[in-house]
Amino acid sequence: MSIWDDTGRLLVSPSAMFSCVSSLQGMMILTMSVSIHGLKPTCDENNICHPTGLQIGVFFLGLYLIALGTGGIKPCASSFGADQFDDSDEIEKKQKSSFFNWFYFSINIVALVASSVLVWIQTNIGWGWGFGIPAVAMAIAVVSFFSGTKLYRNQRPGGSPLTRIFQVMVASVGKARVEVPNDNFFDKAAVVTSNDQTKGSINPWKLCTITQIEELKSIIRLLLIWATGIIFSTVYGQMGTLFVLQDNTMYLHMSPSFEIPSASLSLFDTINIIFWVPVYDRLIVLLSRKLTGHKNRFTQFQRMAIDLVI
């Protein structure tokens, strides 16, 4: 998320800046597509709309810009926040463990507002306000993020991890026939041969360090754990798409005068998370310390298991 310039002063990386601006532009375009007369499709008495090619193009341009920006922001936000804690400080190390819980808690607070207040605004007032309010909120968030640039802690970049991974793979394939007792396939990437040097220097695509090899092995082991979350992520991803379409076929009236909007049914999941995050962080963790006698919190595997059960 951040890099050093020549003087060592922290700057926000171009990718982070592009992602934030892309999301903001997408929100602005969506707002204009439902507010400007020429960009709004005409609808008949049966509420069936007939958009033109230009109107469809502008609308999807906004969606694609938001998707592009989200792809750059979402995977980096939590790790960038974790970088602000010093692992060598015991107090900050404990705070870092709680950071992810409260980060997710904050996300769901925003989701609670979006699924209730914004849905009501979109349904009863109009889509212009429904998209305009998030656009203003995004603009405030972008300005706030960049205004704190000089205060952020920076982790000096160590190069592309993908390059290190592919170097081990390429070197291992190139030395597949090298016979070394008791060595696994990827370990052969660290075997020194006469062909490892190019123009007097070591070719990193032919000879790799033990650290690189162990990093690749760790990633392969993590892929097995990652694969277990595919089913959960697939189901979770339906909440904003298929589940809403299913909700449209349900009877959503709680009373003759009160109806729950289809887009608001995700509130039940959001409220569940908002309830359980403080319970886990302030109650379950403390009880585990008393029962086990260990000061350390749950391991990463245990935390994942507890989260999935909840």
PDB file of C-alpha atoms in Angstrom:
ATOM      1  CA  MET A   1       0.000   0.000   0.000  1.00  0.00           C
ATOM      2  CA  SER A   2       2.905   2.377   0.505  1.00  0.00           C
ATOM      3  CA  ILE A   3       6.460   3.008  -0.698  1.00  0.00           C
ATOM      4  CA  TRP A   4       9.500   5.138   0.173  1.00  0.00           C
ATOM      5  CA  ASP A   5      10.647   7.962  -2.007  1.00  0.00           C
ATOM      6  CA  ASP A   6      14.305   8.956  -2.279  1.00  0.00           C
ATOM      7  CA  THR A   7      14.245  10.878   1.016  1.00  0.00           C
ATOM      8  CA  GLY A   8      12.621   8.014   2.937  1.00  0.00           C
ATOM      9  CA  ARG A   9       9.336   9.889   3.446  1.00  0.00           C
ATOM     10  CA  LEU A  10       6.247   7.709   3.293  1.00  0.00           C
ATOM     11  CA  LEU A  11       4.087   8.097   0.228  1.00  0.00           C
ATOM     12  CA  VAL A  12       0.913   6.373  -0.817  1.00  0.00           C
ATOM     13  CA  SER A  13       1.601   4.016  -3.722  1.00  0.00           C
ATOM     14  CA  PRO A  14       0.209   4.794  -7.182  1.00  0.00           C
ATOM     15  CA  SER A  15      -1.833   1.570  -7.079  1.00  0.00           C
ATOM     16  CA  ALA A  16      -3.587   2.633  -3.853  1.00  0.00           C
ATOM     17  CA  MET A  17      -4.223   6.100  -5.246  1.00  0.00           C
ATOM     18  CA  PHE A  18      -5.577   4.675  -8.503  1.00  0.00           C
ATOM     19  CA  SER A  19      -7.877   2.257  -6.645  1.00  0.00           C
ATOM     20  CA  CYS A  20      -9.339   4.971  -4.419  1.00  0.00           C
ATOM     21  CA  VAL A  21      -9.866   7.369  -7.319  1.00  0.00           C
ATOM     22  CA  SER A  22     -11.347   4.587  -9.456  1.00  0.00           C
ATOM     23  CA  SER A  23     -13.928   3.713  -6.793  1.00  0.00           C
ATOM     24  CA  LEU A  24     -14.812   7.374  -6.298  1.00  0.00           C
ATOM     25  CA  GLN A  25     -15.217   7.954 -10.032  1.00  0.00           C
ATOM     26  CA  GLY A  26     -17.392   4.859 -10.298  1.00  0.00           C
ATOM     27  CA  MET A  27     -19.695   6.084  -7.527  1.00  0.00           C
ATOM     28  CA  MET A  28     -19.953   9.504  -9.172  1.00  0.00           C
ATOM     29  CA  ILE A  29     -20.809   7.966 -12.555  1.00  0.00           C
ATOM     30  CA  LEU A  30     -23.479   5.749 -10.979  1.00  0.00           C
ATOM     31  CA  THR A  31     -24.979   8.796  -9.285  1.00  0.00           C
ATOM     32  CA  MET A  32     -25.060  10.700 -12.568  1.00  0.00           C
ATOM     33  CA  SER A  33     -26.569   7.716 -14.415  1.00  0.00           C
ATOM     34  CA  VAL A  34     -29.658   7.848 -12.181  1.00  0.00           C
ATOM     35  CA  SER A  35     -29.802  11.642 -11.752  1.00  0.00           C
ATOM     36  CA  ILE A  36     -29.159  13.224 -15.159  1.00  0.00           C
ATOM     37  CA  HIS A  37     -32.193  13.085 -17.435  1.00  0.00           C
ATOM     38  CA  GLY A  38     -30.290  12.045 -20.552  1.00  0.00           C
ATOM     39  CA  LEU A  39     -28.620   9.146 -18.738  1.00  0.00           C
ATOM     40  CA  LYS A  40     -31.792   7.823 -17.086  1.00  0.00           C
ATOM     41  CA  PRO A  41     -33.774   5.217 -19.048  1.00  0.00           C
ATOM     42  CA  THR A  42     -37.436   5.890 -19.774  1.00  0.00           C
ATOM     43  CA  CYS A  43     -39.961   3.563 -18.125  1.00  0.00           C
ATOM     44  CA  ASP A  44     -43.563   2.779 -19.105  1.00  0.00           C
ATOM     45  CA  GLU A  45     -46.642   2.497 -16.882  1.00  0.00           C
ATOM     46  CA  ASN A  46     -45.732  -1.111 -15.999  1.00  0.00           C
ATOM     47  CA  ASN A  47     -42.384   0.102 -14.625  1.00  0.00           C
ATOM     48  CA  ILE A  48     -40.522  -1.585 -17.480  1.00  0.00           C
ATOM     49  CA  CYS A  49     -37.513   0.514 -18.517  1.00  0.00           C
ATOM     50  CA  HIS A  50     -35.997   0.809 -21.984  1.00  0.00           C
ATOM     51  CA  PRO A  51     -32.380   2.017 -21.671  1.00  0.00           C
ATOM     52  CA  THR A  52     -30.367   3.083 -24.675  1.00  0.00           C
ATOM     53  CA  GLY A  53     -26.912   1.782 -25.494  1.00  0.00           C
ATOM     54  CA  LEU A  54     -25.309   4.945 -24.122  1.00  0.00           C
ATOM     55  CA  GLN A  55     -27.212   4.681 -20.856  1.00  0.00           C
ATOM     56  CA  ILE A  56     -26.225   1.037 -20.421  1.00  0.00           C
ATOM     57  CA  GLY A  57     -22.603   1.854 -21.230  1.00  0.00           C
ATOM     58  CA  VAL A  58     -22.396   4.684 -18.695  1.00  0.00           C
ATOM     59  CA  PHE A  59     -24.043   2.580 -15.996  1.00  0.00           C
ATOM     60  CA  PHE A  60     -21.718  -0.385 -16.477  1.00  0.00           C
ATOM     61  CA  LEU A  61     -18.703   1.919 -16.717  1.00  0.00           C
ATOM     62  CA  GLY A  62     -19.491   3.063 -13.186  1.00  0.00           C
ATOM     63  CA  LEU A  63     -19.875  -0.527 -11.987  1.00  0.00           C
ATOM     64  CA  TYR A  64     -16.592  -1.618 -13.594  1.00  0.00           C
ATOM     65  CA  LEU A  65     -14.691   1.318 -12.099  1.00  0.00           C
ATOM     66  CA  ILE A  66     -16.039   0.434  -8.649  1.00  0.00           C
ATOM     67  CA  ALA A  67     -15.067  -3.218  -9.155  1.00  0.00           C
ATOM     68  CA  LEU A  68     -11.583  -2.197 -10.305  1.00  0.00           C
ATOM     69  CA  GLY A  69     -11.112   0.077  -7.313  1.00  0.00           C
ATOM     70  CA  THR A  70     -12.470  -2.487  -4.868  1.00  0.00           C
ATOM     71  CA  GLY A  71     -10.016  -5.049  -6.220  1.00  0.00           C
ATOM     72  CA  GLY A  72      -7.144  -2.755  -5.254  1.00  0.00           C
ATOM     73  CA  ILE A  73      -8.512  -1.574  -1.902  1.00  0.00           C
ATOM     74  CA  LYS A  74     -10.206  -4.566  -0.298  1.00  0.00           C
ATOM     75  CA  PRO A  75      -7.282  -7.053  -0.200  1.00  0.00           C
ATOM     76  CA  CYS A  76      -4.818  -4.394   1.028  1.00  0.00           C
ATOM     77  CA  ALA A  77      -6.836  -2.487   3.631  1.00  0.00           C
ATOM     78  CA  SER A  78      -6.574  -5.017   6.470  1.00  0.00           C
ATOM     79  CA  SER A  79      -2.887  -5.799   5.880  1.00  0.00           C
ATOM     80  CA  PHE A  80      -2.044  -2.099   5.641  1.00  0.00           C
ATOM     81  CA  GLY A  81      -3.813  -1.528   8.960  1.00  0.00           C
ATOM     82  CA  ALA A  82      -1.892  -4.410  10.522  1.00  0.00           C
ATOM     83  CA  ASP A  83       1.368  -2.826   9.345  1.00  0.00           C
ATOM     84  CA  GLN A  84       0.698   0.060  11.734  1.00  0.00           C
ATOM     85  CA  PHE A  85       1.423  -2.235  14.706  1.00  0.00           C
ATOM     86  CA  ASP A  86       4.960  -3.049  15.853  1.00  0.00           C
ATOM     87  CA  ASP A  87       5.424  -6.799  16.363  1.00  0.00           C
ATOM     88  CA  SER A  88       8.466  -6.169  18.565  1.00  0.00           C
ATOM     89  CA  ASP A  89       6.255  -4.348  21.085  1.00  0.00           C
ATOM     90  CA  GLU A  90       4.252  -6.799  23.219  1.00  0.00           C
ATOM     91  CA  ILE A  91       1.403  -4.350  23.798  1.00  0.00           C
ATOM     92  CA  GLU A  92       1.052  -3.517  20.102  1.00  0.00           C
ATOM     93  CA  LYS A  93       1.390  -7.189  19.219  1.00  0.00           C
ATOM     94  CA  LYS A  94      -1.695  -7.972  21.328  1.00  0.00           C
ATOM     95  CA  GLN A  95      -3.516  -4.996  19.864  1.00  0.00           C
ATOM     96  CA  LYS A  96      -2.744  -6.260  16.379  1.00  0.00           C
ATOM     97  CA  SER A  97      -4.505  -9.527  17.147  1.00  0.00           C
ATOM     98  CA  SER A  98      -7.667  -7.623  18.100  1.00  0.00           C
ATOM     99  CA  PHE A  99      -7.343  -5.226  15.174  1.00  0.00           C
ATOM    100  CA  PHE A 100      -8.722  -7.695  12.636  1.00  0.00           C
ATOM    101  CA  ASN A 101     -11.768  -8.403  14.814  1.00  0.00           C
ATOM    102  CA  TRP A 102     -12.637  -4.735  15.208  1.00  0.00           C
ATOM    103  CA  PHE A 103     -11.787  -3.988  11.580  1.00  0.00           C
ATOM    104  CA  TYR A 104     -14.370  -6.550  10.507  1.00  0.00           C
ATOM    105  CA  PHE A 105     -16.736  -5.195  13.152  1.00  0.00           C
ATOM    106  CA  SER A 106     -16.445  -1.695  11.653  1.00  0.00           C
ATOM    107  CA  ILE A 107     -17.105  -3.011   8.160  1.00  0.00           C
ATOM    108  CA  ASN A 108     -20.329  -4.608   9.347  1.00  0.00           C
ATOM    109  CA  ILE A 109     -21.429  -1.425  11.122  1.00  0.00           C
ATOM    110  CA  VAL A 110     -21.209   0.306   7.739  1.00  0.00           C
ATOM    111  CA  ALA A 111     -22.993  -2.644   6.115  1.00  0.00           C
ATOM    112  CA  LEU A 112     -25.741  -2.280   8.718  1.00  0.00           C
ATOM    113  CA  VAL A 113     -26.294   1.340   7.698  1.00  0.00           C
ATOM    114  CA  ALA A 114     -26.132   0.448   4.007  1.00  0.00           C
ATOM    115  CA  SER A 115     -28.632  -2.408   4.327  1.00  0.00           C
ATOM    116  CA  SER A 116     -31.111  -0.369   6.331  1.00  0.00           C
ATOM    117  CA  VAL A 117     -30.863   3.407   5.895  1.00  0.00           C
ATOM    118  CA  LEU A 118     -29.549   3.449   2.321  1.00  0.00           C
ATOM    119  CA  VAL A 119     -31.996   0.787   1.176  1.00  0.00           C
ATOM    120  CA  TRP A 120     -34.857   2.832   2.639  1.00  0.00           C
ATOM    121  CA  ILE A 121     -33.563   5.966   0.881  1.00  0.00           C
ATOM    122  CA  GLN A 122     -33.252   4.152  -2.447  1.00  0.00           C
ATOM    123  CA  THR A 123     -36.739   2.675  -2.094  1.00  0.00           C
ATOM    124  CA  ASN A 124     -38.622   5.705  -0.802  1.00  0.00           C
ATOM    125  CA  ILE A 125     -36.669   8.780  -1.933  1.00  0.00           C
ATOM    126  CA  GLY A 126     -34.756   7.816  -5.052  1.00  0.00           C
ATOM    127  CA  TRP A 127     -31.646   6.209  -6.479  1.00  0.00           C
ATOM    128  CA  GLY A 128     -29.969   9.573  -6.946  1.00  0.00           C
ATOM    129  CA  TRP A 129     -29.766  10.040  -3.184  1.00  0.00           C
ATOM    130  CA  GLY A 130     -29.136   6.326  -2.718  1.00  0.00           C
ATOM    131  CA  PHE A 131     -25.975   6.490  -4.835  1.00  0.00           C
ATOM    132  CA  GLY A 132     -25.086  10.098  -4.033  1.00  0.00           C
ATOM    133  CA  ILE A 133     -24.699   9.586  -0.281  1.00  0.00           C
ATOM    134  CA  PRO A 134     -22.191   6.694  -0.685  1.00  0.00           C
ATOM    135  CA  ALA A 135     -20.319   8.797  -3.275  1.00  0.00           C
ATOM    136  CA  VAL A 136     -19.945  11.654  -0.775  1.00  0.00           C
ATOM    137  CA  ALA A 137     -18.916   9.180   1.933  1.00  0.00           C
ATOM    138  CA  MET A 138     -16.312   7.708  -0.426  1.00  0.00           C
ATOM    139  CA  ALA A 139     -14.937  11.176  -1.193  1.00  0.00           C
ATOM    140  CA  ILE A 140     -14.598  11.914   2.532  1.00  0.00           C
ATOM    141  CA  ALA A 141     -12.886   8.552   3.068  1.00  0.00           C
ATOM    142  CA  VAL A 142     -10.387   9.164   0.249  1.00  0.00           C
ATOM    143  CA  VAL A 143      -9.504  12.643   1.529  1.00  0.00           C
ATOM    144  CA  SER A 144      -9.151  11.320   5.088  1.00  0.00           C
ATOM    145  CA  PHE A 145      -6.931   8.461   3.955  1.00  0.00           C
ATOM    146  CA  PHE A 146      -4.517  10.642   2.006  1.00  0.00           C
ATOM    147  CA  SER A 147      -4.451  13.347   4.688  1.00  0.00           C
ATOM    148  CA  GLY A 148      -2.823  10.903   7.100  1.00  0.00           C
ATOM    149  CA  THR A 149      -0.059   9.851   4.713  1.00  0.00           C
ATOM    150  CA  LYS A 150       2.786  11.279   6.818  1.00  0.00           C
ATOM    151  CA  LEU A 151       1.545   9.465   9.938  1.00  0.00           C
ATOM    152  CA  TYR A 152       1.517   5.945   8.522  1.00  0.00           C
ATOM    153  CA  ARG A 153       4.110   3.340   9.406  1.00  0.00           C
ATOM    154  CA  ASN A 154       5.731   1.857   6.371  1.00  0.00           C
ATOM    155  CA  GLN A 155       6.975  -1.633   5.685  1.00  0.00           C
ATOM    156  CA  ARG A 156       9.819  -1.386   3.212  1.00  0.00           C
ATOM    157  CA  PRO A 157       8.878  -3.443   0.118  1.00  0.00           C
ATOM    158  CA  GLY A 158      10.890  -6.629  -0.363  1.00  0.00           C
ATOM    159  CA  GLY A 159      10.122  -7.310  -4.003  1.00  0.00           C
ATOM    160  CA  SER A 160       7.373  -9.271  -5.678  1.00  0.00           C
ATOM    161  CA  PRO A 161       6.553 -12.545  -3.870  1.00  0.00           C
ATOM    162  CA  LEU A 162       5.248 -14.000  -7.130  1.00  0.00           C
ATOM    163  CA  THR A 163       8.654 -13.515  -8.752  1.00  0.00           C
ATOM    164  CA  ARG A 164      10.357 -15.432  -5.925  1.00  0.00           C
ATOM    165  CA  ILE A 165       7.810 -18.244  -6.220  1.00  0.00           C
ATOM    166  CA  PHE A 166       8.162 -18.613  -9.987  1.00  0.00           C
ATOM    167  CA  GLN A 167      11.958 -18.494  -9.717  1.00  0.00           C
ATOM    168  CA  VAL A 168      11.865 -21.597  -7.507  1.00  0.00           C
ATOM    169  CA  MET A 169       9.492 -23.360  -9.900  1.00  0.00           C
ATOM    170  CA  VAL A 170      11.570 -22.554 -12.970  1.00  0.00           C
ATOM    171  CA  ALA A 171      14.824 -23.543 -11.261  1.00  0.00           C
ATOM    172  CA  SER A 172      13.279 -26.810  -9.998  1.00  0.00           C
ATOM    173  CA  VAL A 173      12.008 -27.773 -13.444  1.00  0.00           C
ATOM    174  CA  GLY A 174      15.401 -26.959 -14.970  1.00  0.00           C
ATOM    175  CA  LYS A 175      17.107 -29.263 -12.455  1.00  0.00           C
ATOM    176  CA  ALA A 176      14.496 -32.017 -12.483  1.00  0.00           C
ATOM    177  CA  ARG A 177      17.095 -34.624 -13.502  1.00  0.00           C
ATOM    178  CA  VAL A 178      19.690 -33.584 -10.954  1.00  0.00           C
ATOM    179  CA  GLU A 179      20.247 -36.524  -8.610  1.00  0.00           C
ATOM    180  CA  VAL A 180      20.683 -35.448  -5.010  1.00  0.00           C
ATOM    181  CA  PRO A 181      19.880 -37.946  -2.221  1.00  0.00           C
ATOM    182  CA  ASN A 182      16.993 -37.189   0.146  1.00  0.00           C
ATOM    183  CA  ASP A 183      16.008 -33.967  -1.606  1.00  0.00           C
ATOM    184  CA  ASN A 184      12.478 -33.132  -2.668  1.00  0.00           C
ATOM    185  CA  PHE A 185      11.638 -31.708  -6.077  1.00  0.00           C
ATOM    186  CA  PHE A 186      11.656 -28.035  -5.083  1.00  0.00           C
ATOM    187  CA  ASP A 187      14.830 -28.480  -3.003  1.00  0.00           C
ATOM    188  CA  LYS A 188      16.739 -29.033  -6.233  1.00  0.00           C
ATOM    189  CA  ALA A 189      16.365 -25.317  -6.973  1.00  0.00           C
ATOM    190  CA  ALA A 190      19.081 -24.703  -4.351  1.00  0.00           C
ATOM    191  CA  VAL A 191      21.538 -27.228  -5.800  1.00  0.00           C
ATOM    192  CA  VAL A 192      24.590 -25.501  -7.289  1.00  0.00           C
ATOM    193  CA  THR A 193      25.451 -26.532 -10.858  1.00  0.00           C
ATOM    194  CA  SER A 194      27.818 -25.213 -13.495  1.00  0.00           C
ATOM    195  CA  ASN A 195      24.968 -23.614 -15.438  1.00  0.00           C
ATOM    196  CA  ASP A 196      23.772 -21.358 -12.602  1.00  0.00           C
ATOM    197  CA  GLN A 197      25.889 -18.370 -13.563  1.00  0.00           C
ATOM    198  CA  THR A 198      25.067 -15.946 -16.376  1.00  0.00           C
ATOM    199  CA  LYS A 199      27.749 -13.436 -17.376  1.00  0.00           C
ATOM    200  CA  GLY A 200      29.633 -13.928 -14.127  1.00  0.00           C
ATOM    201  CA  SER A 201      26.647 -13.531 -11.767  1.00  0.00           C
ATOM    202  CA  ILE A 202      24.178 -15.982 -10.260  1.00  0.00           C
ATOM    203  CA  ASN A 203      20.990 -16.340 -12.282  1.00  0.00           C
ATOM    204  CA  PRO A 204      18.074 -16.201  -9.773  1.00  0.00           C
ATOM    205  CA  TRP A 205      15.950 -18.231 -12.190  1.00  0.00           C
ATOM    206  CA  LYS A 206      18.414 -21.128 -11.997  1.00  0.00           C
ATOM    207  CA  LEU A 207      19.647 -21.008  -8.383  1.00  0.00           C
ATOM    208  CA  CYS A 208      17.410 -20.071  -5.461  1.00  0.00           C
ATOM    209  CA  THR A 209      17.940 -19.699  -1.736  1.00  0.00           C
ATOM    210  CA  ILE A 210      16.632 -22.102   0.889  1.00  0.00           C
ATOM    211  CA  THR A 211      14.409 -19.283   2.164  1.00  0.00           C
ATOM    212  CA  GLN A 212      12.693 -18.973  -1.219  1.00  0.00           C
ATOM    213  CA  ILE A 213      12.099 -22.718  -1.349  1.00  0.00           C
ATOM    214  CA  GLU A 214      10.594 -22.815   2.136  1.00  0.00           C
ATOM    215  CA  GLU A 215       8.374 -19.854   1.249  1.00  0.00           C
ATOM    216  CA  LEU A 216       6.989 -21.762  -1.716  1.00  0.00           C
ATOM    217  CA  LYS A 217       6.391 -24.864   0.407  1.00  0.00           C
ATOM    218  CA  SER A 218       4.535 -22.757   2.969  1.00  0.00           C
ATOM    219  CA  ILE A 219       2.322 -21.263   0.262  1.00  0.00           C
ATOM    220  CA  ILE A 220       1.513 -24.730  -1.097  1.00  0.00           C
ATOM    221  CA  ARG A 221       0.478 -25.842   2.389  1.00  0.00           C
ATOM    222  CA  LEU A 222      -1.631 -22.698   2.772  1.00  0.00           C
ATOM    223  CA  LEU A 223      -3.410 -23.431  -0.508  1.00  0.00           C
ATOM    224  CA  LEU A 224      -4.933 -26.532   1.078  1.00  0.00           C
ATOM    225  CA  ILE A 225      -6.333 -24.398   3.893  1.00  0.00           C
ATOM    226  CA  TRP A 226      -7.470 -21.744   1.425  1.00  0.00           C
ATOM    227  CA  ALA A 227      -9.351 -24.377  -0.584  1.00  0.00           C
ATOM    228  CA  THR A 228     -11.540 -25.203   2.417  1.00  0.00           C
ATOM    229  CA  GLY A 229     -12.962 -21.676   2.299  1.00  0.00           C
ATOM    230  CA  ILE A 230     -14.089 -21.827  -1.330  1.00  0.00           C
ATOM    231  CA  ILE A 231     -17.520 -23.264  -0.515  1.00  0.00           C
ATOM    232  CA  PHE A 232     -18.108 -20.727   2.259  1.00  0.00           C
ATOM    233  CA  SER A 233     -17.012 -17.830   0.040  1.00  0.00           C
ATOM    234  CA  THR A 234     -19.214 -19.073  -2.799  1.00  0.00           C
ATOM    235  CA  VAL A 235     -22.291 -19.106  -0.571  1.00  0.00           C
ATOM    236  CA  TYR A 236     -21.383 -15.793   1.075  1.00  0.00           C
ATOM    237  CA  GLY A 237     -21.027 -14.156  -2.322  1.00  0.00           C
ATOM    238  CA  GLN A 238     -24.664 -14.929  -3.137  1.00  0.00           C
ATOM    239  CA  MET A 239     -25.996 -12.602  -0.424  1.00  0.00           C
ATOM    240  CA  GLY A 240     -26.030  -9.553  -2.658  1.00  0.00           C
ATOM    241  CA  THR A 241     -27.191 -11.318  -5.825  1.00  0.00           C
ATOM    242  CA  LEU A 242     -29.091 -14.619  -5.797  1.00  0.00           C
ATOM    243  CA  PHE A 243     -30.438 -14.205  -2.270  1.00  0.00           C
ATOM    244  CA  VAL A 244     -31.973 -10.827  -3.165  1.00  0.00           C
ATOM    245  CA  LEU A 245     -33.715 -12.386  -6.169  1.00  0.00           C
ATOM    246  CA  GLN A 246     -35.038 -15.144  -3.919  1.00  0.00           C
ATOM    247  CA  ASP A 247     -36.225 -12.555  -1.407  1.00  0.00           C
ATOM    248  CA  ASN A 248     -38.270 -10.876  -4.139  1.00  0.00           C
ATOM    249  CA  THR A 249     -40.449 -14.009  -4.301  1.00  0.00           C
ATOM    250  CA  MET A 250     -41.111 -14.050  -0.538  1.00  0.00           C
ATOM    251  CA  TYR A 251     -43.898 -12.472   1.490  1.00  0.00           C
ATOM    252  CA  LEU A 252     -41.963  -9.764   3.336  1.00  0.00           C
ATOM    253  CA  HIS A 253     -44.768  -7.985   5.201  1.00  0.00           C
ATOM    254  CA  MET A 254     -44.275  -7.984   8.975  1.00  0.00           C
ATOM    255  CA  SER A 255     -47.604  -6.159   9.291  1.00  0.00           C
ATOM    256  CA  PRO A 256     -50.106  -4.578   6.888  1.00  0.00           C
ATOM    257  CA  SER A 257     -48.116  -1.337   6.988  1.00  0.00           C
ATOM    258  CA  PHE A 258     -44.540  -2.622   7.353  1.00  0.00           C
ATOM    259  CA  GLU A 259     -42.576  -4.505   4.714  1.00  0.00           C
ATOM    260  CA  ILE A 260     -38.915  -5.503   4.845  1.00  0.00           C
ATOM    261  CA  PRO A 261     -37.125  -4.602   1.572  1.00  0.00           C
ATOM    262  CA  SER A 262     -35.469  -7.543  -0.155  1.00  0.00           C
ATOM    263  CA  ALA A 263     -32.057  -5.869  -0.021  1.00  0.00           C
ATOM    264  CA  SER A 264     -32.366  -5.458   3.767  1.00  0.00           C
ATOM    265  CA  LEU A 265     -32.596  -9.161   4.631  1.00  0.00           C
ATOM    266  CA  SER A 266     -28.802  -9.330   4.785  1.00  0.00           C
ATOM    267  CA  LEU A 267     -29.201  -7.397   8.049  1.00  0.00           C
ATOM    268  CA  PHE A 268     -29.645 -10.687   9.881  1.00  0.00           C
ATOM    269  CA  ASP A 269     -26.124 -11.779   8.933  1.00  0.00           C
ATOM    270  CA  THR A 270     -24.684  -8.330   9.681  1.00  0.00           C
ATOM    271  CA  ILE A 271     -26.319  -8.081  13.107  1.00  0.00           C
ATOM    272  CA  ASN A 272     -25.079 -11.578  13.943  1.00  0.00           C
ATOM    273  CA  ILE A 273     -21.481 -10.557  13.217  1.00  0.00           C
ATOM    274  CA  ILE A 274     -21.803  -7.263  15.108  1.00  0.00           C
ATOM    275  CA  PHE A 275     -23.029  -9.218  18.131  1.00  0.00           C
ATOM    276  CA  TRP A 276     -20.407 -11.975  18.075  1.00  0.00           C
ATOM    277  CA  VAL A 277     -17.242  -9.943  17.435  1.00  0.00           C
ATOM    278  CA  PRO A 278     -17.289  -8.206  20.868  1.00  0.00           C
ATOM    279  CA  VAL A 279     -18.376 -11.470  22.515  1.00  0.00           C
ATOM    280  CA  TYR A 280     -15.407 -13.281  20.998  1.00  0.00           C
ATOM    281  CA  ASP A 281     -12.823 -10.568  21.629  1.00  0.00           C
ATOM    282  CA  ARG A 282     -13.914  -9.620  25.153  1.00  0.00           C
ATOM    283  CA  LEU A 283     -15.452 -12.821  26.521  1.00  0.00           C
ATOM    284  CA  ILE A 284     -14.453 -16.006  24.698  1.00  0.00           C
ATOM    285  CA  VAL A 285     -10.757 -15.072  24.588  1.00  0.00           C
ATOM    286  CA  LEU A 286     -10.693 -14.205  28.301  1.00  0.00           C
ATOM    287  CA  LEU A 287     -12.477 -17.437  29.218  1.00  0.00           C
ATOM    288  CA  SER A 288     -10.007 -19.458  27.158  1.00  0.00           C
ATOM    289  CA  ARG A 289      -7.098 -17.896  29.043  1.00  0.00           C
ATOM    290  CA  LYS A 290      -8.624 -18.817  32.386  1.00  0.00           C
ATOM    291  CA  LEU A 291      -9.514 -22.361  31.340  1.00  0.00           C
ATOM    292  CA  THR A 292      -6.240 -23.193  29.575  1.00  0.00           C
ATOM    293  CA  GLY A 293      -3.870 -21.046  31.620  1.00  0.00           C
ATOM    294  CA  HIS A 294      -2.187 -19.776  28.455  1.00  0.00           C
ATOM    295  CA  LYS A 295      -1.670 -16.045  27.977  1.00  0.00           C
ATOM    296  CA  ASN A 296      -1.596 -16.375  24.223  1.00  0.00           C
ATOM    297  CA  ARG A 297      -4.846 -16.246  22.318  1.00  0.00           C
ATOM    298  CA  PHE A 298      -6.175 -18.918  20.013  1.00  0.00           C
ATOM    299  CA  THR A 299      -4.011 -20.106  17.163  1.00  0.00           C
ATOM    300  CA  GLN A 300      -4.915 -18.999  13.654  1.00  0.00           C
ATOM    301  CA  PHE A 301      -6.509 -22.387  12.921  1.00  0.00           C
ATOM    302  CA  GLN A 302      -8.593 -22.224  16.082  1.00  0.00           C
ATOM    303  CA  ARG A 303      -9.732 -18.681  15.291  1.00  0.00           C
ATOM    304  CA  MET A 304     -10.781 -19.713  11.791  1.00  0.00           C
ATOM    305  CA  ALA A 305     -12.717 -22.684  13.170  1.00  0.00           C
ATOM    306  CA  ILE A 306     -14.514 -20.534  15.758  1.00  0.00           C
ATOM    307  CA  ASP A 307     -15.400 -17.934  13.129  1.00  0.00           C
ATOM    308  CA  LEU A 308     -16.832 -20.557  10.784  1.00  0.00           C
ATOM    309  CA  VAL A 309     -18.920 -22.070  13.582  1.00  0.00           C
ATOM    310  CA  ILE A 310     -20.275 -18.624  14.494  1.00  0.00           C
TER     311      ILE A 310
END
